[in-house]
CSV table of C-alpha atoms in Angstrom, one decimal:
chain,number,residue,atom,x,y,z
A,147,UNK,CA,71.2,114.9,194.8
A,148,UNK,CA,72.4,112.8,191.8
A,149,UNK,CA,73.8,109.3,192.1
A,150,UNK,CA,77.5,109.0,192.5
A,151,UNK,CA,78.3,105.3,193.0
A,152,UNK,CA,77.4,102.0,191.6
A,153,UNK,CA,75.9,100.9,194.9
A,154,UNK,CA,73.7,104.0,195.0
A,155,UNK,CA,72.5,103.2,191.5
A,156,UNK,CA,71.7,99.7,192.5
A,157,UNK,CA,69.8,100.8,195.5
A,158,UNK,CA,67.9,103.4,193.5
A,159,UNK,CA,67.0,100.8,190.8
A,160,UNK,CA,65.8,98.4,193.5
A,161,UNK,CA,63.2,101.0,194.6
A,162,UNK,CA,62.3,102.2,191.2
A,163,UNK,CA,59.2,100.8,189.3
A,164,UNK,CA,60.1,97.8,187.2
A,165,UNK,CA,59.4,99.7,184.0
A,166,UNK,CA,62.0,102.4,185.0
A,167,UNK,CA,64.7,99.8,185.9
A,168,UNK,CA,64.1,98.1,182.6
A,169,UNK,CA,64.5,101.4,180.8
A,170,UNK,CA,67.8,102.1,182.6
A,171,UNK,CA,69.0,98.6,181.6
A,172,UNK,CA,68.0,99.1,178.0
A,173,UNK,CA,69.8,102.5,177.7
A,174,UNK,CA,73.0,101.0,179.2
A,175,UNK,CA,73.0,98.2,176.6
A,176,UNK,CA,72.4,100.7,173.8
A,177,UNK,CA,75.5,102.7,174.8
A,178,UNK,CA,77.7,99.6,174.3
A,179,UNK,CA,75.9,98.0,171.4
A,180,UNK,CA,78.4,99.3,168.8
A,181,UNK,CA,80.9,96.7,170.3
A,182,UNK,CA,78.5,94.1,169.0
A,183,UNK,CA,78.1,95.4,165.4
A,184,UNK,CA,81.6,96.7,164.8
A,185,UNK,CA,83.8,93.7,163.9
A,186,UNK,CA,87.1,92.7,162.4
A,187,UNK,CA,85.5,90.7,159.7
A,188,UNK,CA,81.9,89.8,159.2
A,189,UNK,CA,80.9,86.2,159.3
A,190,UNK,CA,77.8,84.0,159.5
A,191,UNK,CA,78.6,83.1,163.1
A,192,UNK,CA,79.0,86.8,164.1
A,193,UNK,CA,75.8,87.6,162.3
A,194,UNK,CA,73.9,85.1,164.4
A,195,UNK,CA,75.5,86.4,167.6
A,196,UNK,CA,74.6,89.9,166.7
A,197,UNK,CA,71.0,88.9,165.9
A,198,UNK,CA,70.7,87.3,169.3
A,199,UNK,CA,72.0,90.5,171.0
A,200,UNK,CA,69.6,92.7,169.0
A,201,UNK,CA,66.7,90.4,169.6
A,202,UNK,CA,67.1,90.7,173.4
A,203,UNK,CA,67.9,94.4,173.4
A,204,UNK,CA,64.7,95.6,171.5
A,205,UNK,CA,62.1,94.1,173.9
A,206,UNK,CA,63.6,96.0,176.9
A,207,UNK,CA,63.2,99.3,175.1
A,208,UNK,CA,59.7,98.5,174.0
A,209,UNK,CA,58.7,97.4,177.5
A,210,UNK,CA,60.1,100.6,178.9
A,211,UNK,CA,57.4,102.4,176.8
A,212,UNK,CA,54.7,99.8,176.6
A,213,UNK,CA,55.1,97.0,179.2
A,214,UNK,CA,52.1,95.0,178.0
A,215,UNK,CA,53.6,94.9,174.4
A,216,UNK,CA,56.2,92.3,175.3
A,217,UNK,CA,54.7,88.9,176.3
A,218,UNK,CA,56.7,87.1,179.0
A,219,UNK,CA,57.4,84.2,176.7
A,220,UNK,CA,58.8,86.5,174.1
A,221,UNK,CA,61.2,88.1,176.6
A,222,UNK,CA,62.2,84.8,177.9
A,223,UNK,CA,63.1,83.3,174.5
A,224,UNK,CA,64.9,86.5,173.5
A,225,UNK,CA,67.0,86.3,176.7
A,226,UNK,CA,67.8,82.6,176.2
A,227,UNK,CA,69.0,83.1,172.6
A,228,UNK,CA,71.2,86.0,173.6
A,229,UNK,CA,72.7,84.0,176.4
A,230,UNK,CA,73.4,81.1,174.1
A,231,UNK,CA,75.1,83.3,171.6
A,232,UNK,CA,77.3,84.8,174.4
A,233,UNK,CA,78.3,81.4,175.7
A,234,UNK,CA,79.5,80.4,172.3
A,235,UNK,CA,82.0,83.2,172.5
A,236,UNK,CA,82.9,83.4,176.2
A,237,UNK,CA,81.5,80.6,178.5
A,238,UNK,CA,79.7,82.0,181.5
A,239,UNK,CA,82.0,80.3,184.0
A,240,UNK,CA,85.1,80.4,181.9
A,241,UNK,CA,88.2,82.6,182.2
A,242,UNK,CA,88.1,86.0,180.4
A,243,UNK,CA,91.0,86.7,178.0
A,244,UNK,CA,91.5,90.4,177.9
A,245,UNK,CA,93.8,90.0,174.9
A,246,UNK,CA,90.8,88.8,172.9
A,247,UNK,CA,89.2,92.2,173.0
A,248,UNK,CA,86.6,91.7,170.2
A,249,UNK,CA,85.4,88.3,171.4
A,250,UNK,CA,85.0,89.5,175.0
A,251,UNK,CA,83.3,92.8,174.0
A,252,UNK,CA,80.8,90.9,171.7
A,253,UNK,CA,80.0,88.3,174.4
A,254,UNK,CA,79.7,91.1,177.0
A,255,UNK,CA,77.1,92.9,174.9
A,256,UNK,CA,75.2,89.7,174.4
A,257,UNK,CA,75.2,89.0,178.2
A,258,UNK,CA,74.1,92.6,178.9
A,259,UNK,CA,71.2,92.2,176.3
A,260,UNK,CA,70.2,88.9,177.9
A,261,UNK,CA,70.0,90.6,181.3
A,262,UNK,CA,68.0,93.5,179.9
A,263,UNK,CA,65.4,91.1,178.4
A,264,UNK,CA,65.3,89.2,181.7
A,265,UNK,CA,64.6,92.5,183.5
A,266,UNK,CA,61.1,92.4,181.9
A,267,UNK,CA,60.6,89.1,183.8
A,268,UNK,CA,62.7,89.6,187.0
A,269,UNK,CA,62.7,93.3,187.5
A,270,UNK,CA,65.4,95.4,189.1
A,271,UNK,CA,67.8,92.5,189.9
A,272,UNK,CA,68.2,91.6,186.2
A,273,UNK,CA,68.2,95.3,185.3
A,274,UNK,CA,71.2,95.9,187.6
A,275,UNK,CA,73.0,93.0,186.1
A,276,UNK,CA,72.4,94.5,182.6
A,277,UNK,CA,74.1,97.7,183.7
A,278,UNK,CA,77.0,95.9,185.2
A,279,UNK,CA,77.5,93.7,182.1
A,280,UNK,CA,77.3,96.8,179.9
A,281,UNK,CA,80.0,98.5,182.0
A,282,UNK,CA,82.2,95.3,181.9
A,283,UNK,CA,81.7,95.2,178.1
A,284,UNK,CA,83.1,98.7,177.8
A,285,UNK,CA,86.0,97.8,180.0
A,286,UNK,CA,86.7,94.7,178.0
A,287,UNK,CA,86.6,96.7,174.7
A,288,UNK,CA,89.2,99.0,176.2
A,289,UNK,CA,91.4,95.9,177.2
A,290,UNK,CA,90.5,96.3,180.9
A,291,UNK,CA,90.7,100.0,181.2
A,292,UNK,CA,88.7,100.8,184.3
A,293,UNK,CA,87.6,104.3,183.4
A,294,UNK,CA,85.6,102.8,180.5
A,295,UNK,CA,83.6,100.8,183.1
A,296,UNK,CA,82.7,104.0,185.0
A,297,UNK,CA,81.8,105.9,181.9
A,298,UNK,CA,78.9,103.5,181.4
A,299,UNK,CA,77.8,104.0,185.0
A,300,UNK,CA,78.0,107.8,184.4
A,301,UNK,CA,75.5,107.4,181.6
A,302,UNK,CA,73.2,105.4,183.9
A,303,UNK,CA,73.5,108.1,186.6
A,304,UNK,CA,72.4,110.7,184.1
A,305,UNK,CA,69.5,108.5,183.1
A,306,UNK,CA,68.3,108.1,186.7
A,307,UNK,CA,67.9,111.9,186.8
A,308,UNK,CA,65.5,111.9,183.8
A,309,UNK,CA,61.7,112.0,184.4
A,310,UNK,CA,60.4,108.5,184.3
A,311,UNK,CA,58.0,109.2,181.4
A,312,UNK,CA,60.9,110.4,179.3
A,313,UNK,CA,63.3,107.4,179.7
A,314,UNK,CA,61.9,105.5,176.8
A,315,UNK,CA,62.2,108.4,174.3
A,316,UNK,CA,65.0,110.6,175.5
A,317,UNK,CA,68.2,110.6,173.4
A,318,UNK,CA,70.7,108.0,174.7
A,319,UNK,CA,73.8,110.1,175.0
A,320,UNK,CA,77.2,108.6,175.7
A,321,UNK,CA,79.6,110.3,178.2
A,322,UNK,CA,82.4,111.8,176.2
A,323,UNK,CA,85.0,109.3,177.2
A,324,UNK,CA,82.7,106.4,176.1
A,325,UNK,CA,81.9,108.1,172.8
A,326,UNK,CA,85.6,108.6,172.2
A,327,UNK,CA,86.3,105.0,173.0
A,328,UNK,CA,83.7,103.8,170.6
A,329,UNK,CA,85.3,106.0,167.8
A,330,UNK,CA,88.7,104.5,168.7
A,331,UNK,CA,87.2,101.0,168.6
A,332,UNK,CA,86.1,101.5,165.0
A,333,UNK,CA,89.7,102.0,163.9
A,334,UNK,CA,90.8,99.0,161.8
A,335,UNK,CA,87.3,97.4,162.1
A,336,UNK,CA,84.1,97.5,160.1
A,337,UNK,CA,80.5,98.1,161.0
A,338,UNK,CA,77.9,95.7,159.7
A,339,UNK,CA,75.4,98.5,159.9
A,340,UNK,CA,73.6,99.6,157.9
A,341,UNK,CA,74.1,97.2,155.0
A,342,UNK,CA,72.0,94.4,153.7
A,343,UNK,CA,69.9,92.6,156.3
A,344,UNK,CA,70.9,95.1,159.0
A,345,UNK,CA,69.3,98.2,157.5
A,346,UNK,CA,66.3,98.0,159.7
A,347,UNK,CA,68.4,97.5,162.8
A,348,UNK,CA,70.6,100.5,161.9
A,349,UNK,CA,67.6,102.7,161.6
A,350,UNK,CA,66.2,101.4,164.9
A,351,UNK,CA,69.5,102.0,166.7
A,352,UNK,CA,69.9,105.5,165.2
A,353,UNK,CA,66.3,106.5,166.1
A,354,UNK,CA,66.7,105.3,169.7
A,355,UNK,CA,70.0,107.1,170.4
A,356,UNK,CA,68.8,110.3,168.8
A,357,UNK,CA,65.5,110.4,170.7
A,358,UNK,CA,63.4,109.7,167.6
A,359,UNK,CA,62.4,106.1,168.2
A,360,UNK,CA,61.0,104.0,165.5
A,361,UNK,CA,57.3,103.2,165.4
A,362,UNK,CA,56.4,101.4,168.6
A,363,UNK,CA,53.8,99.3,166.7
A,364,UNK,CA,56.5,98.2,164.2
A,365,UNK,CA,58.8,97.3,167.1
A,366,UNK,CA,56.0,95.3,168.7
A,367,UNK,CA,55.6,93.3,165.5
A,368,UNK,CA,59.3,92.7,165.3
A,369,UNK,CA,59.8,91.4,168.8
A,370,UNK,CA,56.9,89.1,168.3
A,371,UNK,CA,58.4,87.5,165.2
A,372,UNK,CA,58.1,83.7,165.8
A,373,UNK,CA,61.0,81.8,167.3
A,374,UNK,CA,61.7,79.7,164.1
A,375,UNK,CA,62.7,82.8,162.1
A,376,UNK,CA,65.1,84.1,164.8
A,377,UNK,CA,66.7,80.7,165.0
A,378,UNK,CA,67.0,80.5,161.2
A,379,UNK,CA,69.1,83.5,160.0
A,380,UNK,CA,69.2,87.3,159.9
A,381,UNK,CA,67.9,87.1,156.4
A,382,UNK,CA,64.8,85.1,157.6
A,383,UNK,CA,64.1,87.8,160.2
A,384,UNK,CA,64.7,90.6,157.7
A,385,UNK,CA,61.9,89.1,155.5
A,386,UNK,CA,59.5,89.0,158.4
A,387,UNK,CA,60.4,92.6,159.2
A,388,UNK,CA,59.7,93.5,155.5
A,389,UNK,CA,56.3,91.8,155.9
A,390,UNK,CA,55.6,93.8,159.1
A,391,UNK,CA,56.5,97.1,157.5
A,392,UNK,CA,54.3,96.3,154.5
A,393,UNK,CA,51.5,95.3,156.8
A,394,UNK,CA,51.7,98.7,158.6
A,395,UNK,CA,51.6,100.5,155.2
A,396,UNK,CA,48.5,98.6,154.2
A,397,UNK,CA,46.8,99.4,157.5
A,398,UNK,CA,47.7,103.1,157.0
A,399,UNK,CA,46.4,103.4,153.5
A,400,UNK,CA,43.3,101.3,154.0
A,401,UNK,CA,42.4,103.4,157.1
A,402,UNK,CA,42.9,106.5,155.0
A,403,UNK,CA,40.5,105.2,152.4
A,404,UNK,CA,38.0,104.1,155.0
A,405,UNK,CA,38.2,107.5,156.6
A,406,UNK,CA,37.4,109.1,153.2
A,407,UNK,CA,34.4,106.9,152.8
A,408,UNK,CA,33.2,107.6,156.4
A,409,UNK,CA,33.7,111.3,155.9
A,410,UNK,CA,31.7,111.4,152.8
A,411,UNK,CA,28.9,109.2,154.0
A,412,UNK,CA,25.8,110.7,155.8
A,413,UNK,CA,23.3,108.7,157.9
A,414,UNK,CA,20.3,110.4,156.3
A,415,UNK,CA,19.4,113.0,153.7
A,416,UNK,CA,17.5,116.0,155.0
A,417,UNK,CA,14.5,117.3,153.0
A,418,UNK,CA,15.9,120.7,152.5
A,419,UNK,CA,19.2,119.5,150.9
A,420,UNK,CA,19.9,120.5,147.3
A,421,UNK,CA,19.6,117.8,144.6
A,422,UNK,CA,23.4,117.7,144.0
A,423,UNK,CA,24.0,117.1,147.7
A,424,UNK,CA,21.6,114.1,147.7
A,425,UNK,CA,23.3,112.8,144.6
A,426,UNK,CA,26.7,113.0,146.3
A,427,UNK,CA,25.4,111.1,149.3
A,428,UNK,CA,23.9,108.4,147.1
A,429,UNK,CA,27.2,108.2,145.2
A,430,UNK,CA,29.2,107.8,148.3
A,431,UNK,CA,26.9,105.1,149.6
A,432,UNK,CA,27.3,103.2,146.3
A,433,UNK,CA,31.1,103.6,146.6
A,434,UNK,CA,31.0,102.2,150.1
A,435,UNK,CA,29.1,99.2,148.8
A,436,UNK,CA,31.6,98.5,146.1
A,437,UNK,CA,34.7,98.8,148.4
A,438,UNK,CA,33.5,97.6,151.8
A,439,UNK,CA,33.9,93.9,151.3
A,440,UNK,CA,37.4,93.9,149.9
A,441,UNK,CA,38.5,96.5,152.5
A,442,UNK,CA,37.0,94.5,155.3
A,443,UNK,CA,38.9,91.4,154.1
A,444,UNK,CA,42.2,93.2,154.0
A,445,UNK,CA,41.7,94.7,157.4
A,446,UNK,CA,40.8,91.3,158.8
A,447,UNK,CA,44.0,89.8,157.3
A,448,UNK,CA,46.2,92.4,158.7
A,449,UNK,CA,44.9,91.5,162.2
A,450,UNK,CA,45.6,87.8,161.6
A,451,UNK,CA,48.7,86.0,163.0
A,452,UNK,CA,48.7,84.0,159.8
A,453,UNK,CA,47.4,86.1,156.9
A,454,UNK,CA,46.3,84.3,153.8
A,455,UNK,CA,47.9,85.7,150.6
A,456,UNK,CA,45.0,84.1,148.6
A,457,UNK,CA,42.4,86.1,150.4
A,458,UNK,CA,44.4,89.3,150.2
A,459,UNK,CA,44.8,88.7,146.5
A,460,UNK,CA,41.1,88.3,146.0
A,461,UNK,CA,40.4,91.5,147.8
A,462,UNK,CA,43.1,93.3,145.8
A,463,UNK,CA,41.5,92.0,142.6
A,464,UNK,CA,38.1,93.5,143.6
A,465,UNK,CA,39.7,96.8,144.4
A,466,UNK,CA,41.6,96.7,141.1
A,467,UNK,CA,38.4,96.0,139.2
A,468,UNK,CA,36.9,99.2,140.6
A,469,UNK,CA,40.0,101.2,139.7
A,470,UNK,CA,40.0,99.8,136.2
A,471,UNK,CA,36.3,100.6,135.8
A,472,UNK,CA,37.0,104.2,137.0
A,473,UNK,CA,39.8,104.5,134.5
A,474,UNK,CA,37.3,103.5,131.8
A,475,UNK,CA,34.9,106.2,132.8
A,476,UNK,CA,37.9,108.6,132.5
A,477,UNK,CA,38.7,107.2,129.1
A,478,UNK,CA,42.1,106.0,130.3
A,479,UNK,CA,41.9,102.2,130.3
A,480,UNK,CA,42.7,99.7,127.6
A,481,UNK,CA,42.0,96.7,129.8
A,482,UNK,CA,39.6,94.3,128.0
A,483,UNK,CA,37.4,94.0,131.0
A,484,UNK,CA,37.3,97.8,131.7
A,485,UNK,CA,33.9,98.2,130.1
A,486,UNK,CA,32.5,95.4,132.2
A,487,UNK,CA,33.9,96.9,135.4
A,488,UNK,CA,32.7,100.3,134.4
A,489,UNK,CA,29.2,98.9,133.9
A,490,UNK,CA,29.4,97.5,137.5
A,491,UNK,CA,30.0,101.0,138.8
A,492,UNK,CA,27.2,102.3,136.7
A,493,UNK,CA,24.8,99.7,138.1
A,494,UNK,CA,26.0,100.5,141.6
A,495,UNK,CA,25.4,104.3,141.4
A,496,UNK,CA,25.8,105.6,137.9
A,497,UNK,CA,27.9,108.6,136.8
A,498,UNK,CA,27.8,110.3,140.2
A,499,UNK,CA,29.5,107.2,141.8
A,500,UNK,CA,32.1,107.1,139.0
A,501,UNK,CA,32.8,110.7,139.5
A,502,UNK,CA,33.1,110.3,143.3
A,503,UNK,CA,35.5,107.4,142.8
A,504,UNK,CA,37.5,109.4,140.3
A,505,UNK,CA,38.0,112.1,142.9
A,506,UNK,CA,39.2,109.4,145.4
A,507,UNK,CA,41.3,107.5,142.8
A,508,UNK,CA,44.6,108.5,144.6
A,509,UNK,CA,43.5,106.9,147.8
A,510,UNK,CA,42.3,103.8,146.0
A,511,UNK,CA,45.6,103.5,144.2
A,512,UNK,CA,47.6,103.8,147.4
A,513,UNK,CA,45.6,101.1,149.0
A,514,UNK,CA,46.0,98.7,146.1
A,515,UNK,CA,49.8,99.3,145.8
A,516,UNK,CA,50.3,98.8,149.5
A,517,UNK,CA,48.2,95.7,149.6
A,518,UNK,CA,50.0,94.2,146.6
A,519,UNK,CA,53.4,94.9,148.2
A,520,UNK,CA,52.3,93.3,151.4
A,521,UNK,CA,50.9,90.2,149.5
A,522,UNK,CA,54.3,89.7,147.9
A,523,UNK,CA,56.0,89.7,151.3
A,524,UNK,CA,53.7,87.0,152.5
A,525,UNK,CA,55.2,84.6,150.0
């Protein structure tokens, strides 16, 4: 039998695994999140408040999928920032002015996000509070219209009926009344999504509500962005997100190149192999020797909490020298050092190695481009 009352929901969440209750909290906050990013007029103050709300909302969704991906300190700091931003709008113990619909709705969304982040630390009690805050936010956005409150609860009841392993990835549907209310709320207001520094957040939000969540690894990097950037500005966080995305692209392209090298390499050459086969094996070994050190350096830097642009640059320079040397073998390079680089390839493995690298030039180019882009985001 499905849940029918708020008390039944609270009792059910109390008995549910912590990961499940956090997922329910996150989904409730996502349903009312538009009240935080739809505003009368954008401003720096509202941007900071929205950033605090988003910062506290994402960890709950990530923890619903990968509990160990959100350190307790990260969840705590995210909750603290969201609470501070909410208090600037509507003090926690102050009177609520239902005529100030926008202020109350934004503060409510921040308080709901704060509780969702706290649910990672405190479990069902905070998760229940997040659902209640989300429902109160919808009611505030509707100027105290009670059915809006119950529309949020209706969404939570539906979530409780989902298989536990689907909660983190299932589409986050709004009950019709709540969806209509969000559409009405947009009238005469503007959404800060998806422009400027909010492009990433708009994509994250859309992916979550449609059941196509953004890369969990990218979300993990984002929630672990250091405190100083969150406290600085949305632009500062956006730059860190750009770095994280560039880092992931580097990891992907380098892994692809390494996979090509590993796939071509054989541990030994059998006596009955044809001469051409032996030559190909020797060529791939030589290519591995040329590329291994710079690739290892780049991989090591992507795993570092404080990657060094200088070391990434040196590795990229080595890869580029191989690429330029390959271009010389192909007769396509005018670089003054091309001949020198081509001779290095020749010494490493001769024509066969040059030919092997020519075949893999696309993978090499992708790795260089991605690494250069990442290096620029490091500053």
